[in-house]
Coordinates of N, CA and C in Angstrom, one line a residue:
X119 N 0.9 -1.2 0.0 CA 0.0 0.0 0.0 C 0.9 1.2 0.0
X120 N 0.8 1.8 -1.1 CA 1.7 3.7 -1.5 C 1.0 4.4 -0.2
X121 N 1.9 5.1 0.6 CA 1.5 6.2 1.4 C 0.7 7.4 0.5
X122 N 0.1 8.2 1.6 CA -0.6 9.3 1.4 C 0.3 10.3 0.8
X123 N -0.1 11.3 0.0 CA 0.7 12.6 -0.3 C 0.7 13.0 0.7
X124 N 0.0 13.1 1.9 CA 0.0 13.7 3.0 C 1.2 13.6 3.9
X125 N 1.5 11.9 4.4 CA 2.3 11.4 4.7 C 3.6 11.4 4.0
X126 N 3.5 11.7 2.7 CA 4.8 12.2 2.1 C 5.7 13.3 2.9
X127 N 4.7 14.3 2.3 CA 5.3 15.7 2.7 C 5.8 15.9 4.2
X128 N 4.9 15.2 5.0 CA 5.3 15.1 6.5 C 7.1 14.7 6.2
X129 N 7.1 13.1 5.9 CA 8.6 12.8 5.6 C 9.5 14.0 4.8
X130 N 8.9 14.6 3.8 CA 9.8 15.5 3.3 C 10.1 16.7 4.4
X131 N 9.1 17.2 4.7 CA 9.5 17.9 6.0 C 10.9 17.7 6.8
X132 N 9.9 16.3 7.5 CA 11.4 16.0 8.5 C 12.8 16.0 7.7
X133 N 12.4 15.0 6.8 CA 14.0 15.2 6.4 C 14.9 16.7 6.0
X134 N 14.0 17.2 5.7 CA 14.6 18.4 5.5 C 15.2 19.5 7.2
X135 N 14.3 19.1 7.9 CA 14.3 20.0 9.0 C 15.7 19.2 9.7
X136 N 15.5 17.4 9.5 CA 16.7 17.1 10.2 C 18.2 17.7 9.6
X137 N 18.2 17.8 8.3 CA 19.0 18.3 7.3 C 19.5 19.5 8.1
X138 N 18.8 20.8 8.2 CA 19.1 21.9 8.3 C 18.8 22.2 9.5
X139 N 18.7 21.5 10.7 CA 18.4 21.8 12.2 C 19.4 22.7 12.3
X140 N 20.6 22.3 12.2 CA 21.5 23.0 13.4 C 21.9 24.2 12.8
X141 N 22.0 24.1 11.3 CA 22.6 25.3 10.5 C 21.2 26.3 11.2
X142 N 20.1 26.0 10.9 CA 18.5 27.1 11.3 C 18.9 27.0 12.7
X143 N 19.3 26.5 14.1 CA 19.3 26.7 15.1 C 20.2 27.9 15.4
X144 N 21.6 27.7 14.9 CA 22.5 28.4 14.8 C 22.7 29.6 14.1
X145 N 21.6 30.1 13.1 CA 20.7 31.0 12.9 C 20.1 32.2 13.7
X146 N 19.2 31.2 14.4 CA 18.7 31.7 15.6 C 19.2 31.9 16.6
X147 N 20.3 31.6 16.8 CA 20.6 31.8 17.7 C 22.0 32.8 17.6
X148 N 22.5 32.9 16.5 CA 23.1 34.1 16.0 C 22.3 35.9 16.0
X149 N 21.0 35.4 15.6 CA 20.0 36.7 15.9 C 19.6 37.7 16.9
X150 N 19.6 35.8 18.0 CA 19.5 36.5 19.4 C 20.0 37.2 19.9
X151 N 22.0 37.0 19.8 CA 22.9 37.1 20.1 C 22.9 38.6 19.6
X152 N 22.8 38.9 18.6 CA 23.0 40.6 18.1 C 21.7 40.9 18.4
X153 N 20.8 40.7 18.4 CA 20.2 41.8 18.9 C 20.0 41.8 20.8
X154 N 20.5 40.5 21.4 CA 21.1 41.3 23.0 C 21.9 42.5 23.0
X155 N 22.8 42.3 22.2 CA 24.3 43.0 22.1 C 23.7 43.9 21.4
X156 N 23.0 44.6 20.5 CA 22.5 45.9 20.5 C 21.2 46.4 21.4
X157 N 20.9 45.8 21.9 CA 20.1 46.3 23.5 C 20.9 46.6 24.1
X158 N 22.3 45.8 24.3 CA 23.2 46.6 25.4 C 23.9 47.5 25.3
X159 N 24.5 47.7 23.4 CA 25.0 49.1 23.5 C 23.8 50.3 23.5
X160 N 22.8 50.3 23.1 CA 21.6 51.3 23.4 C 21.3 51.6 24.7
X161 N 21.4 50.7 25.9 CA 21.6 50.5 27.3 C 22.7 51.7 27.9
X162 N 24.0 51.0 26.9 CA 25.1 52.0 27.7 C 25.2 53.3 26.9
X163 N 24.7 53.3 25.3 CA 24.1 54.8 25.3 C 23.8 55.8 26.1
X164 N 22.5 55.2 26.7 CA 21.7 56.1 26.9 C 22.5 56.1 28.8
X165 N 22.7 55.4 29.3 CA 23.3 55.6 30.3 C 24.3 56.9 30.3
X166 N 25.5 56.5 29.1 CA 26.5 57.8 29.1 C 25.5 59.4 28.9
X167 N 24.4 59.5 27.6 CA 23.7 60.5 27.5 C 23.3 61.2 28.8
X168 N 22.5 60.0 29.4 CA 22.3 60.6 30.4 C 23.2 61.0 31.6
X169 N 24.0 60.6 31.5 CA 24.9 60.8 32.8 C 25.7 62.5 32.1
X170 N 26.0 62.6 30.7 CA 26.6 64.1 30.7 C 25.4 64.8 30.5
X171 N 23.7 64.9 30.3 CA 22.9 65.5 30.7 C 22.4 66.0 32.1
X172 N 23.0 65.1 32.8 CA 22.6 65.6 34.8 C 24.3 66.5 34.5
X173 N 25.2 66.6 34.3 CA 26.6 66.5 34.3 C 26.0 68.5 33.4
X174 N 25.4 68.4 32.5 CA 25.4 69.9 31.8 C 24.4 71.0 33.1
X175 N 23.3 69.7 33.6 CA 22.5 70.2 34.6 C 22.8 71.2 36.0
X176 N 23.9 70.1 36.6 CA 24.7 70.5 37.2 C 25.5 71.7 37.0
X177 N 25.8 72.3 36.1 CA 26.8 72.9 35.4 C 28.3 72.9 35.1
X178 N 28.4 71.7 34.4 CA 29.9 71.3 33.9 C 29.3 71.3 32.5
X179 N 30.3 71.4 31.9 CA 30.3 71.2 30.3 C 30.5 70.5 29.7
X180 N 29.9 69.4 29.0 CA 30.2 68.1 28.5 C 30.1 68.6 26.7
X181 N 31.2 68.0 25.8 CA 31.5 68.2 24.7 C 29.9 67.1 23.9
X182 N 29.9 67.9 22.8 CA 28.7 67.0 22.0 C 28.9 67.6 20.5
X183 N 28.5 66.4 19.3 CA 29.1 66.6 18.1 C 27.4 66.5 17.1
X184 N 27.5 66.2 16.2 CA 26.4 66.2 15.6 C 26.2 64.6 15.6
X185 N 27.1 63.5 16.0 CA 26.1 62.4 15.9 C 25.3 62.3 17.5
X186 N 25.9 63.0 18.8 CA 25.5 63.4 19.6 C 23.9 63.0 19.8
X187 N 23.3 62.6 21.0 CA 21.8 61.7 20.8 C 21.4 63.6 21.1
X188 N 19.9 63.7 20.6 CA 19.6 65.1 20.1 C 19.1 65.7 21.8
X189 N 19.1 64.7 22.6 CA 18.6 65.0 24.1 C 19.7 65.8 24.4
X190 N 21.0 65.4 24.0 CA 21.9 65.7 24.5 C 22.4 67.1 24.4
X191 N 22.2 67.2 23.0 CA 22.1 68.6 22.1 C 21.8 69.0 22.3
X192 N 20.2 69.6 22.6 CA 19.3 70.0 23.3 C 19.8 70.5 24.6
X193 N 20.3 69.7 25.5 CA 20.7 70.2 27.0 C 22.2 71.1 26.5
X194 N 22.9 70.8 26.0 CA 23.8 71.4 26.0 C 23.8 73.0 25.6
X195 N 22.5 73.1 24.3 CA 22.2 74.3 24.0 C 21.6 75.3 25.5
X196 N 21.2 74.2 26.1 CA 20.4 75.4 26.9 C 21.7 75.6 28.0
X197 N 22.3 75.0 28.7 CA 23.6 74.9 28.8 C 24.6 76.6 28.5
X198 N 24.6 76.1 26.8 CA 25.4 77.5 26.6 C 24.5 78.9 26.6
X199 N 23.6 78.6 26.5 CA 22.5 79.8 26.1 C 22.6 80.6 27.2
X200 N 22.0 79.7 28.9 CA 22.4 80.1 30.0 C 23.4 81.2 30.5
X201 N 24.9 80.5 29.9 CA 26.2 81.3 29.8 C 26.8 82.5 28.7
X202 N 25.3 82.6 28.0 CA 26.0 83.8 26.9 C 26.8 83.4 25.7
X203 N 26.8 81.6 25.2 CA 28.2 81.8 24.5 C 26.7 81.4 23.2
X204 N 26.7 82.5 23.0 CA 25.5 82.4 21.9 C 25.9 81.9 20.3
X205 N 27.7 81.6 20.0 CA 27.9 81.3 18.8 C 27.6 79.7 19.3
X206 N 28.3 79.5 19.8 CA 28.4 77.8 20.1 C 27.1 77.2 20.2
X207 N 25.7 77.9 20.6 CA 24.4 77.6 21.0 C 24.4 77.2 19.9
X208 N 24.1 78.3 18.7 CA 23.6 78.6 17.2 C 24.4 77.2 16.6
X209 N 25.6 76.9 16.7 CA 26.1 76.3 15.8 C 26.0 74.6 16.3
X210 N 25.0 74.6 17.8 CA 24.3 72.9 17.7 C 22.8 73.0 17.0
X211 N 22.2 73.7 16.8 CA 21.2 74.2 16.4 C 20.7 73.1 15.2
X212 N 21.9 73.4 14.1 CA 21.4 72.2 12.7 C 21.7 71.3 12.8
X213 N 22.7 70.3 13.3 CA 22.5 69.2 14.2 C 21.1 68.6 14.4
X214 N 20.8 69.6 15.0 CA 19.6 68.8 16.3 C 18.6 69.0 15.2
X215 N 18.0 70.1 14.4 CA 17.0 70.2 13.6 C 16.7 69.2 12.8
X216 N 18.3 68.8 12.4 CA 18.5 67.6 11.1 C 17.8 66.2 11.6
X217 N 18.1 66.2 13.1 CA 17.8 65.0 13.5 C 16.4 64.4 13.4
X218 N 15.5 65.2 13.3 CA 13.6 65.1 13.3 C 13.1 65.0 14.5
X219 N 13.9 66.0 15.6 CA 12.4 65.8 16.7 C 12.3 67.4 17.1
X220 N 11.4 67.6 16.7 CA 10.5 68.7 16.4 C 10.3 69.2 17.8
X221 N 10.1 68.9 19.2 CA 9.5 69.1 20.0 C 11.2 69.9 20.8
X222 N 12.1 69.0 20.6 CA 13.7 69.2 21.0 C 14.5 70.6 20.9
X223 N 13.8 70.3 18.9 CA 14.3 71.8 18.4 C 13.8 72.7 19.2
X224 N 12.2 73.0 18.8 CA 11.6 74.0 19.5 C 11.9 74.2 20.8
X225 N 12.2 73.4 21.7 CA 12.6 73.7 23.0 C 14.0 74.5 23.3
X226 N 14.9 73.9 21.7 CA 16.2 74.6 22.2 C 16.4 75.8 21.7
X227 N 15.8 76.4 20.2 CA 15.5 77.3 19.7 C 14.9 78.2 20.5
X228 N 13.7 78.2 21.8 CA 13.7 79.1 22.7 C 14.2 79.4 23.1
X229 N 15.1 78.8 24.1 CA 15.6 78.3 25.2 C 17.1 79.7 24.5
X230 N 17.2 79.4 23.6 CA 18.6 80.6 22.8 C 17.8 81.6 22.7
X231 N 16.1 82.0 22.4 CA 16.0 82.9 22.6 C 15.5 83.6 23.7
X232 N 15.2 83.1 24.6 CA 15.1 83.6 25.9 C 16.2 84.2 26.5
X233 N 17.7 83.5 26.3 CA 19.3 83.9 26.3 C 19.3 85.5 25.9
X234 N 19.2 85.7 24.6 CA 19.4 87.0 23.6 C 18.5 87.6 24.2
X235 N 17.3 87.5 24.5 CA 16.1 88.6 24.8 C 16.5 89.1 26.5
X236 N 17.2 88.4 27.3 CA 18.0 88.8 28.5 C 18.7 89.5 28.5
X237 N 19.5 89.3 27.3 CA 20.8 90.2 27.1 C 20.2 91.5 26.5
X238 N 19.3 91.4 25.3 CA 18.7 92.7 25.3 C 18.3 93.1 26.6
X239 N 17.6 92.7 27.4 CA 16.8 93.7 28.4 C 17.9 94.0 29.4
X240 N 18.9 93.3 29.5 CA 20.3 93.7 30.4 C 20.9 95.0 29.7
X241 N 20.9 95.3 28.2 CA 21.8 96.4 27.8 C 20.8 97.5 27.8
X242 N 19.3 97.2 27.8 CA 18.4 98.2 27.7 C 18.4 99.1 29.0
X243 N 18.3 98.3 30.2 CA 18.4 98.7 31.3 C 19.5 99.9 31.3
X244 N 20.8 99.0 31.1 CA 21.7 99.9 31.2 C 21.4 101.4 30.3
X245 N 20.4 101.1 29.5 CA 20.9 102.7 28.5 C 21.4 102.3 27.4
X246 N 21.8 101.0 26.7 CA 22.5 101.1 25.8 C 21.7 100.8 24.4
X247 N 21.0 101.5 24.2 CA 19.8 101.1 23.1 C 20.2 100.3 21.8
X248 N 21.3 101.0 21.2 CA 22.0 100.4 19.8 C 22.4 99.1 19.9
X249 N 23.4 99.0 21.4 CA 23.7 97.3 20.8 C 22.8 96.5 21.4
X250 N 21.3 96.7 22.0 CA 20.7 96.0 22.3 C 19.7 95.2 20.9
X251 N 19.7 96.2 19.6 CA 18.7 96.2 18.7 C 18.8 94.5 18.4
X252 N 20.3 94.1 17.8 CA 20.8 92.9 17.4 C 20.4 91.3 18.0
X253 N 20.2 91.9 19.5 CA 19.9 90.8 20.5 C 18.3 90.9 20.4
X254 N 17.7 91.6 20.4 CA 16.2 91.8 19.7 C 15.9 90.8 18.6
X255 N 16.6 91.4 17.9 CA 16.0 90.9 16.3 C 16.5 89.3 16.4
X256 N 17.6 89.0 16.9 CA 18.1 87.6 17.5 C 17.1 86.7 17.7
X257 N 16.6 87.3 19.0 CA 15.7 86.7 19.8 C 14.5 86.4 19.0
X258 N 14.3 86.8 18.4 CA 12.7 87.1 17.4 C 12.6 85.9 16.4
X259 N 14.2 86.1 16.1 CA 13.9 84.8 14.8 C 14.3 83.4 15.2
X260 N 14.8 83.5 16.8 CA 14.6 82.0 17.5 C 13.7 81.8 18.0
X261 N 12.2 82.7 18.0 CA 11.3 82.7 18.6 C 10.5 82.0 17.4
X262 N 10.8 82.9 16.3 CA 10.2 82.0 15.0 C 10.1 80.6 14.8
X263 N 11.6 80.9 14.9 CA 12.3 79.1 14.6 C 11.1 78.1 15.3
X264 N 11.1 78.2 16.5 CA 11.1 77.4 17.8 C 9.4 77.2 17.1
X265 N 8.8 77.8 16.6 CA 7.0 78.1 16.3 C 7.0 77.2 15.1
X266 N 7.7 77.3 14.4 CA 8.1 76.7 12.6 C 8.0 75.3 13.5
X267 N 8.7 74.7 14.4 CA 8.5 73.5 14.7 C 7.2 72.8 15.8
X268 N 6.9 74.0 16.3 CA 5.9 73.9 17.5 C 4.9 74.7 17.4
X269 N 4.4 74.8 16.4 CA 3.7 75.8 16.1 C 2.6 76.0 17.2
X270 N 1.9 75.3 18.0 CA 1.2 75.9 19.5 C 2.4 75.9 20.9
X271 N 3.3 76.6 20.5 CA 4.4 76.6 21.7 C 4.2 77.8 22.1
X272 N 3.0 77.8 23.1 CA 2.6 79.2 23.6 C 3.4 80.2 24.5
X273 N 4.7 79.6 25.0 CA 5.2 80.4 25.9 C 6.3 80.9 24.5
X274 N 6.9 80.3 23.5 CA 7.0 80.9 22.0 C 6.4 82.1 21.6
X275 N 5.3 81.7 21.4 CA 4.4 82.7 21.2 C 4.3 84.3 21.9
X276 N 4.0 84.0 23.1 CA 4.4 85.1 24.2 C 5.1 85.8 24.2
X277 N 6.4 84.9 24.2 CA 8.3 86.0 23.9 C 8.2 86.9 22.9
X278 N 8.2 85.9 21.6 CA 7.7 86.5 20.2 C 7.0 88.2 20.1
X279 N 6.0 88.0 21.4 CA 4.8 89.6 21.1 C 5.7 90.3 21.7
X280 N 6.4 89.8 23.1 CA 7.2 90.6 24.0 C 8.5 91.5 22.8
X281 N 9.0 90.6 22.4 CA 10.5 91.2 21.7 C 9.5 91.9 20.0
X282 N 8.5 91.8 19.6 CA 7.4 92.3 18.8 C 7.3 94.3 19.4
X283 N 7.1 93.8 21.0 CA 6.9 95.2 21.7 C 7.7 95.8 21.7
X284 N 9.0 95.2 22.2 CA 10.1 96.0 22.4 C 10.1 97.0 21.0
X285 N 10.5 96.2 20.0 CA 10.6 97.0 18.7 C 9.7 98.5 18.3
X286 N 8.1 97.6 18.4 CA 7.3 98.7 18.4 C 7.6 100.4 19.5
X287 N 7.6 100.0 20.3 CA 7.8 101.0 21.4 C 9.5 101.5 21.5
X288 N 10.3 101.0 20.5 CA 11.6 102.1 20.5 C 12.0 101.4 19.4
X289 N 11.1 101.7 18.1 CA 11.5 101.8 16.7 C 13.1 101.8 16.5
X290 N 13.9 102.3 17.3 CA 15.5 101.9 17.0 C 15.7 100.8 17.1
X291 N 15.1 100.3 17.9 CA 16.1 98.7 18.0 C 15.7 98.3 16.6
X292 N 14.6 98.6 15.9 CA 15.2 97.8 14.6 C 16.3 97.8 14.0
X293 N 16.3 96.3 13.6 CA 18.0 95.9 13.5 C 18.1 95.2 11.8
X294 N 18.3 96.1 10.6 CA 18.1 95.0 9.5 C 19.1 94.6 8.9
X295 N 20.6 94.6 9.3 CA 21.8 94.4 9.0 C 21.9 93.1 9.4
X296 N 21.5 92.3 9.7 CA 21.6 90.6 10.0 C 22.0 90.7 11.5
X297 N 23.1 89.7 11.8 CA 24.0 89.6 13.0 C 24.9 90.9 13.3
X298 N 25.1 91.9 12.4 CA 26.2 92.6 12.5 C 25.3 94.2 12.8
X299 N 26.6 94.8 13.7 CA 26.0 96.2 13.5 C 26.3 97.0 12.9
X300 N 25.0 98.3 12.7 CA 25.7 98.9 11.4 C 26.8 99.5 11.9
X301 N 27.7 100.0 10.6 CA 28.7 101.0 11.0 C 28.3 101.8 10.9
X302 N 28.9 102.9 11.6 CA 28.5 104.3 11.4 C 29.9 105.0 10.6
X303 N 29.8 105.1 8.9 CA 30.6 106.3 8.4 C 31.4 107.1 9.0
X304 N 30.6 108.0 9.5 CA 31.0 109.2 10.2 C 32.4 109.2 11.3
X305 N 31.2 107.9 12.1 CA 32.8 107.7 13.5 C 33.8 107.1 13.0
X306 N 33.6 106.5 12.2 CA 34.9 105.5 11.1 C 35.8 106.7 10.9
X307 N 35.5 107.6 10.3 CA 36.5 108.2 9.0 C 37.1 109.0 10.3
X308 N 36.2 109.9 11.4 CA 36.7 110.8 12.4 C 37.7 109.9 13.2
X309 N 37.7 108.6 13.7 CA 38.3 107.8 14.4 C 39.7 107.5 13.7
X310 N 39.9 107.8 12.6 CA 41.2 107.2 12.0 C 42.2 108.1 12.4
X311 N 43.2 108.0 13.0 CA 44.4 108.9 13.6 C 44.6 109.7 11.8
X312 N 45.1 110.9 12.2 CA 45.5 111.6 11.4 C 44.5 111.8 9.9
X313 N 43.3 111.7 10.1 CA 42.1 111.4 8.6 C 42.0 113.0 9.0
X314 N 41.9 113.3 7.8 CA 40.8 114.9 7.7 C 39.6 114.7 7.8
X315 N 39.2 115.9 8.3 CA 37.8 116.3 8.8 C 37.1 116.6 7.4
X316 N 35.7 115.9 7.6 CA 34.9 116.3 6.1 C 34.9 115.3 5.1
X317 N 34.5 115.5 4.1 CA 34.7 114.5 3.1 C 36.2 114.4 2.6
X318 N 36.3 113.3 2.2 CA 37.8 112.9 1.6 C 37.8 113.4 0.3

């Protein structure tokens, strides 16, 4: 009596499975093996991350690059923002944007402009209206920035009308020369030792 087709394939099965047990075990068990081992460098990732984020908290300064995890980036901007070193802020900025978390940027994009709008209101106080204009207009387009990504980021929003007001209410601070301030001609040519007075 010929077996079933049914009964065949059963046999073909096995033999195949006894065939290729150990090579498919060893498989599996190769898989497992990398993906423990990338659980545990993701593990010790995030451990280091976080240990130089309590570490920027604190206030020490921990170095960070653009493959830098964007949490990181993020803390560090607000970090320098804190301390005034407003190029170094600006220049983790596209880093972190590039990365895609929207909520990070906007956070740190404030966070630089709340920096600038301090320092304006610190030179205003003093009287110093002109070099305050720059830190204004600063502050405004990191207020933007931060909105472009969060667009309901209401305490965004708020700064935004505040450094909006400033402007309005002492039309000088407008500032349309970018980062730089203008020169003034005048003091230029008078300031040069031995320059004649007047037009050259």
């Amino acid at each position: 009596m010929s077996e079933s087709p049914r009964a065949q394939y059963r046999q073909t099965l096995a033999r195949f499975f006894a065939r290729w047990r150990s090579t498919l075990l060893l498989a599996l068990l190769a898989a497992a093996l990398a993906g423990a081992l990338q659980n545990a460098v993701a593990a010790w990732r995030a451990r280091i991350d976080n240990a130089a984020i309590g570490a920027l908290a604190a206030g020490r300064d921990v170095e960070t690059d653009s493959a830098s995890a964007p949490e990181l980036i993020a803390a560090r901007v607000e970090y320098l923002s804190a301390r005034e070193e407003f190029d170094k802020a600006r220049a983790l900025l596209e880093p972190l944007d590039a990365a895609g978390r929207d909520e990070l940027s906007a956070i740190a994009h404030y966070d630089l402009g709340n920096a600038l709008l301090r320092r304006a209101f610190d030179l205003l106080e003093r009287g110093q209206l002109e070099p305050a204009g720059p830190f204004v207009e600063l502050a405004r387009r990191e207020y933007r920035r931060a909105l472009q990504f969060q667009p309901a980021f209401w305490d965004a929003k708020y700064n935004l009308d505040v450094a909006a007001r400033l402007v309005r209410d002492n039309p000088q601070l407008e500032h349309s020369g970018g980062d730089e301030l203008p020169a003034d001609p005048k003091k230029i040519w008078t300031d040069i030792p031995g320059a004649p007075k007047g037009l050259p």
